[in-house]
Coordinates of C-alpha atoms in Angstrom, one line a residue:
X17 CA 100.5 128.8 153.7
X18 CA 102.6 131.8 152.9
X19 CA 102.6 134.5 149.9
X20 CA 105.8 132.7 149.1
X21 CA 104.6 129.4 148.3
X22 CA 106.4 128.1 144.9
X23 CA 103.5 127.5 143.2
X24 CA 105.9 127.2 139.7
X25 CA 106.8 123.4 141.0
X26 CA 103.6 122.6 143.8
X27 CA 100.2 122.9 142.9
X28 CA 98.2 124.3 146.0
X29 CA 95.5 121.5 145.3
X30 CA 95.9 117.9 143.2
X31 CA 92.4 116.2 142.1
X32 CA 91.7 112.9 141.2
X33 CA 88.9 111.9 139.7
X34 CA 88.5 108.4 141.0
X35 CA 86.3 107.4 138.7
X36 CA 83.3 108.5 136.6
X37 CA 79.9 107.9 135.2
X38 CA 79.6 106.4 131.8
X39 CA 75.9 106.1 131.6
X40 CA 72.6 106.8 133.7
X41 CA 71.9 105.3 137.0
X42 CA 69.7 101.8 136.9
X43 CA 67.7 102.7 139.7
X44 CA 68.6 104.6 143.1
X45 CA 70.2 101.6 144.6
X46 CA 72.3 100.5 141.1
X47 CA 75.0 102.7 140.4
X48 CA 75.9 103.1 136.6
X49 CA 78.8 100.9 135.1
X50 CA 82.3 103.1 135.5
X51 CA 84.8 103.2 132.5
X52 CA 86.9 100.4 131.7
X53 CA 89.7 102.7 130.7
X54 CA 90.3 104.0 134.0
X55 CA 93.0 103.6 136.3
X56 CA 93.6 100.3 137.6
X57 CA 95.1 99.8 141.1
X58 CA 98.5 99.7 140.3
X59 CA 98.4 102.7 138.1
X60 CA 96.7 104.4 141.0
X61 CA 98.9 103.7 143.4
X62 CA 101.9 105.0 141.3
X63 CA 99.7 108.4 140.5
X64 CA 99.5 108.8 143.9
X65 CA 103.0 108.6 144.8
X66 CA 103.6 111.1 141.5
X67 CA 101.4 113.0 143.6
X68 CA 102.9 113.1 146.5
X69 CA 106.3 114.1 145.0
X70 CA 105.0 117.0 144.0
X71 CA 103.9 118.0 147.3
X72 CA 100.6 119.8 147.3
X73 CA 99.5 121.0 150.4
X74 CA 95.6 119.8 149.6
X75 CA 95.1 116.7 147.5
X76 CA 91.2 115.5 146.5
X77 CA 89.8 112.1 146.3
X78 CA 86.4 112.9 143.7
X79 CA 84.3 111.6 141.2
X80 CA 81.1 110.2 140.1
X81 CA 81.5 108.8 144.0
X82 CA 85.0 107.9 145.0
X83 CA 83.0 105.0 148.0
X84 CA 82.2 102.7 144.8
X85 CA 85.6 102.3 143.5
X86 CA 87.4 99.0 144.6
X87 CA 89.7 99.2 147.2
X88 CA 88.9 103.0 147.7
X89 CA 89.8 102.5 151.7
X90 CA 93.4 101.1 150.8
X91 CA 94.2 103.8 148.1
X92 CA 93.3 106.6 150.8
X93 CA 95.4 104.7 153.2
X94 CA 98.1 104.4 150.8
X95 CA 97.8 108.3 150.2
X96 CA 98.5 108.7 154.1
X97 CA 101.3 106.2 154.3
X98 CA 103.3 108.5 151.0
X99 CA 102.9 111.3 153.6
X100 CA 99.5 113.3 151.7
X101 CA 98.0 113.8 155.2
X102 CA 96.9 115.6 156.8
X103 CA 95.6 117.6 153.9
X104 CA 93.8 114.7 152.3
X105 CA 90.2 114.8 151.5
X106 CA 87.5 112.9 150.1
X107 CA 83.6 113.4 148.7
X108 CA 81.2 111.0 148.4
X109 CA 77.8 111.5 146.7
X110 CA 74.6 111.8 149.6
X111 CA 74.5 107.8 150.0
X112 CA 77.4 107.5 152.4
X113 CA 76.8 105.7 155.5
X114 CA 77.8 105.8 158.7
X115 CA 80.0 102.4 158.3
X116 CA 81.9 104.5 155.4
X117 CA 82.6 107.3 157.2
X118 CA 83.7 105.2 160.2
X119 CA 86.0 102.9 157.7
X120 CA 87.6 106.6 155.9
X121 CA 88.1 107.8 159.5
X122 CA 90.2 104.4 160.0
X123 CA 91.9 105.0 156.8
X124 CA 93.4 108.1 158.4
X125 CA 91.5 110.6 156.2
X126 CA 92.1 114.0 156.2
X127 CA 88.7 115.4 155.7
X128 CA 85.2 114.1 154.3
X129 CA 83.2 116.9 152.2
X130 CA 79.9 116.7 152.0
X131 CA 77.7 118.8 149.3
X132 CA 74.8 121.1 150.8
X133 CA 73.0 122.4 148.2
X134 CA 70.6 124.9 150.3
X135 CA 69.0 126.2 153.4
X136 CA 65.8 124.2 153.2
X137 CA 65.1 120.7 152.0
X138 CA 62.7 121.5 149.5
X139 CA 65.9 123.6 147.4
X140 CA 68.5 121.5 147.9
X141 CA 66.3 118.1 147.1
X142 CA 65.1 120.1 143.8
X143 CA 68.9 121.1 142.7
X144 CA 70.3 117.1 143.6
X145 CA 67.2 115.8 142.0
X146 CA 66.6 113.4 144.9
X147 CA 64.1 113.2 147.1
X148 CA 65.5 112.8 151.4
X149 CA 69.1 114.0 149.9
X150 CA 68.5 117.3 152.1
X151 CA 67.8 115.2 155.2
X152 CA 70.3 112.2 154.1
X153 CA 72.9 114.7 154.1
X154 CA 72.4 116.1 157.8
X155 CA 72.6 112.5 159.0
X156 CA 75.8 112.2 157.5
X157 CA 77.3 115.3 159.2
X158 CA 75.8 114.0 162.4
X159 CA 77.6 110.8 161.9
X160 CA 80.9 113.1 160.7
X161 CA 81.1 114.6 164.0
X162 CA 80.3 112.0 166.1
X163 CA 83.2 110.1 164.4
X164 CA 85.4 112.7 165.0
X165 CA 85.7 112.8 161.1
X166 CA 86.9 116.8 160.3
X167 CA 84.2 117.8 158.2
X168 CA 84.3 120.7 155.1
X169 CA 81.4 121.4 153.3
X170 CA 80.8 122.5 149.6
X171 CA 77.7 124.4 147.7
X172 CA 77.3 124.3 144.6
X173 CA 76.2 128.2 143.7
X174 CA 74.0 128.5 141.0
X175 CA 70.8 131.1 140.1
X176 CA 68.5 128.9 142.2
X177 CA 70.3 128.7 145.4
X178 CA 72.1 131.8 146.2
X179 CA 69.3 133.6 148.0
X180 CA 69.9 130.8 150.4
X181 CA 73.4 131.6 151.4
X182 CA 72.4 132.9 154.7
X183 CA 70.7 129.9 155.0
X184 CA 73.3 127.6 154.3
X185 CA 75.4 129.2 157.5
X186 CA 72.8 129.0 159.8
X187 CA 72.2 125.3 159.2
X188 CA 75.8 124.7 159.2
X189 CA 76.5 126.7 162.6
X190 CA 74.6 123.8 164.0
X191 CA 77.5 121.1 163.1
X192 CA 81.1 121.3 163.7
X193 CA 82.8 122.2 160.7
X194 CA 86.0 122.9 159.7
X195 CA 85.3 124.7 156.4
X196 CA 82.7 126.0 153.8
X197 CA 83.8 126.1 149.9
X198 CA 82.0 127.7 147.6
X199 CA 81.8 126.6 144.2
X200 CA 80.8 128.8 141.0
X201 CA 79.3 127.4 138.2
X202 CA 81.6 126.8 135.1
X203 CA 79.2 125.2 132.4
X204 CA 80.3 122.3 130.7
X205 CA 79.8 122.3 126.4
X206 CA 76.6 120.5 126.9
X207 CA 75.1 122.9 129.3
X208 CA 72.6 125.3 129.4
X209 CA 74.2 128.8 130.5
X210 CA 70.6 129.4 132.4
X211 CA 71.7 128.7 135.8
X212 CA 75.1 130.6 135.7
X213 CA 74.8 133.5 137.9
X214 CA 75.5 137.5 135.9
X215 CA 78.0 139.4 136.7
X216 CA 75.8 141.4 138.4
X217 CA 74.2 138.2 140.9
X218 CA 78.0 137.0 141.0
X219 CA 78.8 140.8 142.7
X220 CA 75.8 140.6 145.3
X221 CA 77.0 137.3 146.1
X222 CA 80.2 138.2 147.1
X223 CA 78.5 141.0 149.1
X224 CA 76.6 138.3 151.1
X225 CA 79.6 136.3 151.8
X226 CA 81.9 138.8 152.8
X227 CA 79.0 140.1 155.6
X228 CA 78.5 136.3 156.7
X229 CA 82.2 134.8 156.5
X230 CA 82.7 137.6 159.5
X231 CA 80.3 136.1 161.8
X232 CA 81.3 132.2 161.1
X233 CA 83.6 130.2 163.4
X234 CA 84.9 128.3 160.4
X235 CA 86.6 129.0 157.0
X236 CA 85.1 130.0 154.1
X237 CA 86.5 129.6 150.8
X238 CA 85.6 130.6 147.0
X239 CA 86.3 128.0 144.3
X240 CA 86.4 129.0 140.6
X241 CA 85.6 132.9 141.8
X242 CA 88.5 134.7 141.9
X243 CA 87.5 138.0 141.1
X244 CA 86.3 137.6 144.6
X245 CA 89.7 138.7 145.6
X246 CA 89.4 141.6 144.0
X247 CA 86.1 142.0 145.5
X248 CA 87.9 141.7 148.9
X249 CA 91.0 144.1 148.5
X250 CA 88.2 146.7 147.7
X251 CA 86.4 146.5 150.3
X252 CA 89.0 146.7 152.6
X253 CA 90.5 149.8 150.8
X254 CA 86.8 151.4 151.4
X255 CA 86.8 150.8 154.8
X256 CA 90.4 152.3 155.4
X257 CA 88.9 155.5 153.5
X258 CA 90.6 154.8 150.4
X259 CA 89.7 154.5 146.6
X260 CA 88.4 151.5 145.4
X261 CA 91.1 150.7 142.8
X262 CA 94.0 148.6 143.3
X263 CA 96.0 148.3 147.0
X264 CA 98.7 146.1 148.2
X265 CA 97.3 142.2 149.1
X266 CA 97.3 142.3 152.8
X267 CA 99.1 139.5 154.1
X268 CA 96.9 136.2 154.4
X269 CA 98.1 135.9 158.1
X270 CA 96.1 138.6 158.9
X271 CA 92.8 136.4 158.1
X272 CA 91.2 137.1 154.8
X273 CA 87.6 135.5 154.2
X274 CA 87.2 133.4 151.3
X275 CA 91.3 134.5 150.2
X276 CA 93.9 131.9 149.5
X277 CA 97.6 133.6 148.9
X278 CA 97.5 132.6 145.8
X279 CA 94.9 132.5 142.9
X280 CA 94.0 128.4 142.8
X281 CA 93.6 128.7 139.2
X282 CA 97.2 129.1 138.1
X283 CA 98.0 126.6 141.2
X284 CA 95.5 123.6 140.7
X285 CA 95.9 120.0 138.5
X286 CA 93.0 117.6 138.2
X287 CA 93.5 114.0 137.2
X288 CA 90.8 112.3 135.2
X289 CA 89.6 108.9 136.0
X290 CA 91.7 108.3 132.6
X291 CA 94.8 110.0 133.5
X292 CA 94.2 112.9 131.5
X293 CA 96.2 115.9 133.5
X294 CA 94.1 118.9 133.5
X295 CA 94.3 122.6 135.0
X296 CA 91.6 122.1 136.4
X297 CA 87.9 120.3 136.5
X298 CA 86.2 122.6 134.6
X299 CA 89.0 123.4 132.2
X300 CA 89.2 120.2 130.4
X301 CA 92.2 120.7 127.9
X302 CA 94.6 118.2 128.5
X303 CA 98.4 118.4 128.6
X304 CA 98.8 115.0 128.3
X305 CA 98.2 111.5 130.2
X306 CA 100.0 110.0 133.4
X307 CA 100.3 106.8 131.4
X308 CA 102.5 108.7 129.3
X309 CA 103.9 111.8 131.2
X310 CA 105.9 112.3 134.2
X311 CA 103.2 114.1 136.1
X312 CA 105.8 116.8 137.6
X313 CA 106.9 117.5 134.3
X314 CA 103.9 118.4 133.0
X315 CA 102.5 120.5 136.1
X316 CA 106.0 122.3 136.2
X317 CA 107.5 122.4 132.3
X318 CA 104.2 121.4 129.8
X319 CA 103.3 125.5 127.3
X320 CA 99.8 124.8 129.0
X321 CA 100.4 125.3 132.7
X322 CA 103.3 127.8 132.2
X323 CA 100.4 130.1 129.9
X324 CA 98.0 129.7 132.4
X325 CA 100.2 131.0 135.1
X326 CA 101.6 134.0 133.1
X327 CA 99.3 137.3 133.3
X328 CA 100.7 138.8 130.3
X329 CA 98.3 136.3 128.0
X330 CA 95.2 137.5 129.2
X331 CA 92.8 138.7 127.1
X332 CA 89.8 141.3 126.8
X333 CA 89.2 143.5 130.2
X334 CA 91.0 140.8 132.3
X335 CA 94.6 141.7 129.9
X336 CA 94.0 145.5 130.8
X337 CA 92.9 145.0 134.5
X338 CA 95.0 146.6 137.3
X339 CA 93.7 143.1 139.6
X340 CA 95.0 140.8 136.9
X341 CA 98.2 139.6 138.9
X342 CA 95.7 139.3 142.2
X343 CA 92.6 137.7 140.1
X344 CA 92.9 136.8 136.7
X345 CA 89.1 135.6 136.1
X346 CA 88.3 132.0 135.8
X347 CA 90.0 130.9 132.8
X348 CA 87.7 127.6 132.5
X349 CA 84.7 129.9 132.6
X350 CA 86.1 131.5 129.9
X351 CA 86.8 128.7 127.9
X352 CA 83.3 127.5 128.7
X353 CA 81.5 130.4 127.5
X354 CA 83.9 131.7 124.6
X355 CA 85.8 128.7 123.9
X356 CA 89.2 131.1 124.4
X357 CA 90.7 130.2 128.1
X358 CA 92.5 133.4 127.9
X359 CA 89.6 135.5 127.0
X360 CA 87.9 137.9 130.0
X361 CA 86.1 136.7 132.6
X362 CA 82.2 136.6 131.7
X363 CA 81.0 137.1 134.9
X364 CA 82.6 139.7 136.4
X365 CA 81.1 143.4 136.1
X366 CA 84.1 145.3 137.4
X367 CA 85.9 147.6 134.7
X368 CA 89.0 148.4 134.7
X369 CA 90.9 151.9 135.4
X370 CA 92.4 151.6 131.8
X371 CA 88.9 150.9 130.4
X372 CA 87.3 153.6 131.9
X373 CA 89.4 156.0 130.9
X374 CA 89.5 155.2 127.3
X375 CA 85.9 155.7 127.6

């Protein structure tokens, strides 16, 4: 991946949601009943070749868990065979066995995430709300690697787990891994905002992960953070002796922590189980349906995605920021909180030169 990646006409990462929960589980063995209204086969299988035209260099198999919809083996094969390897991922929920994992390997999957919530079992069983998921989900990185499976892993960071990030890489270090997202919480409307991290926590966060990504021997990577960019170009600034404000990107050749080229959020498109298109998972505003859209048309031509990926309609401190071309905030954490996706980034405690100096 280069700085010059087109991101106007190629997402850098296409989601689909698989499908999803429409009601609570039975019991832990009796999965809930899935929508009726989602994609069939046939649908899927043209989605995924409308995903492959439009050539993203990571595409995602998720959802309530992607192993219980019919014929999930075939549709990831079918992925490979329209030429979405060998960037292709899936993630199952902490159930998966080892005959799954054996049967995606076969289906020439790319990569299979698994979620590690903490450090310790007694934190990570307390955030899935199952008891053995801490333990369930080492076994299945045991069976990842012994499958030869590549293996990326994903946290979930929220107030009660990120004193555990050091813990996290340590217990990964163990397993052969070939990446470590991320993810930062963007509340849905029926959630409580008590879990998301301040701007403040969100800062001393970063701080952790830049120290530990330089001691890893795999990638690390950021997801719905992207004022940890900004984070990053500063702290390489310090160390050259300069000021803290804004400096040229350095290239992403040169290895950057946690630092795609590009800001995901004005490169990302998440399908819903549905075919709703959406920026992203946590920005659920729809610019219309696969059912009825040419998806390409809407990623590339549709006034949602072309405002999301121009600067010049942000908002608040973000609109007056000298990192808004390089960060932008999360504009589905925005939405979430202030119900404006343009609005400024509510967790981010950095102010800008333009604001200081009107103060």
């Amino acid at each position: 991946m280069t700085t010059n990646f087109d991101f106007q006409s190629h997402p850098f990462v296409a989601i689909w949601e698989t499908n999803a929960r429409t009601g609570p589980p039975v019991s832990d063995s009796v999965s809930p009943s899935t929508d009726h209204l989602q994609l069939n086969d046939e649908e899927a299988e043209q989605l995924i070749r409308d995903i492959a035209e439009i050539e993203p260099p990571v595409f995602v198999f998720t959802g309530f868990d992607p192993l219980q919809r019919h014929g999930i083996y075939s549709l990831v094969q079918y992925a490979a065979s329209c030429g979405l390897h060998p960037h292709m991922v899936l993630g199952p929920n902490v159930n998966v066995t080892r005959t799954a994992i054996t049967e995606l390997k076969k289906a020439n999957l790319s990569r299979l995430v698994l979620t590690l919530e903490a450090g310790s079992a007694q934190t990570h069983d307390h955030i899935s709300g199952m008891a053995g998921s801490f333990a369930r989900t080492l076994q299945a990185m045991k069976w990842a690697n012994e499958c030869r499976l590549p293996l990326q892993i994903q946290t979930n960071a929220r107030r009660r787990n990120l004193h555990e990030l050091e813990q996290i890489a340590s217990v990964l270090k163990l397993f052969r891994i070939v990446g470590w997202n991320i993810s930062f919480p963007v509340p849905q409307p029926d959630e409580s905002l008590h879990d998301l991290p301040s701007a403040g926590e969100f800062e001393e966060a970063f701080a952790v992960l830049h120290k530990i990504t330089q001691e890893l021997p795999f990638k690390v990577k950021t997801v719905e953070a992207p004022h940890y960019r900004r984070f990053i170009v500063q702290q390489r600034s310090r160390a050259r002796g300069g000021a803290s404000g804004l400096v040229a990107f350095p290239s992403p050749d040169n290895g950057i922590p946690g630092v795609l080229p590009i800001n995901e959020g004005r490169a990302s498109l998440f399908i819903s189980s549905t075919g709703e298109i959406y920026p992203s998972r946590g920005l659920r505003v729809s610019a219309g349906n696969v059912r009825q859209h040419k998806l390409a048309d809407i990623y590339r031509n549709s006034p949602l995605f072309d405002s999301l990926r121009d600067p010049a309609n942000l908002k608040g401190k973000c609109g007056d920021c000298e990192f808004r071309e390089l960060c932008g905030g999360s504009r589905a954490r925005a939405w979430s909180v202030s119900g404006d996706m343009f609005g400024e980034e509510p967790c981010c405690s950095y102010l800008p030169m333009a604001v200081r100096k009107a103060g």
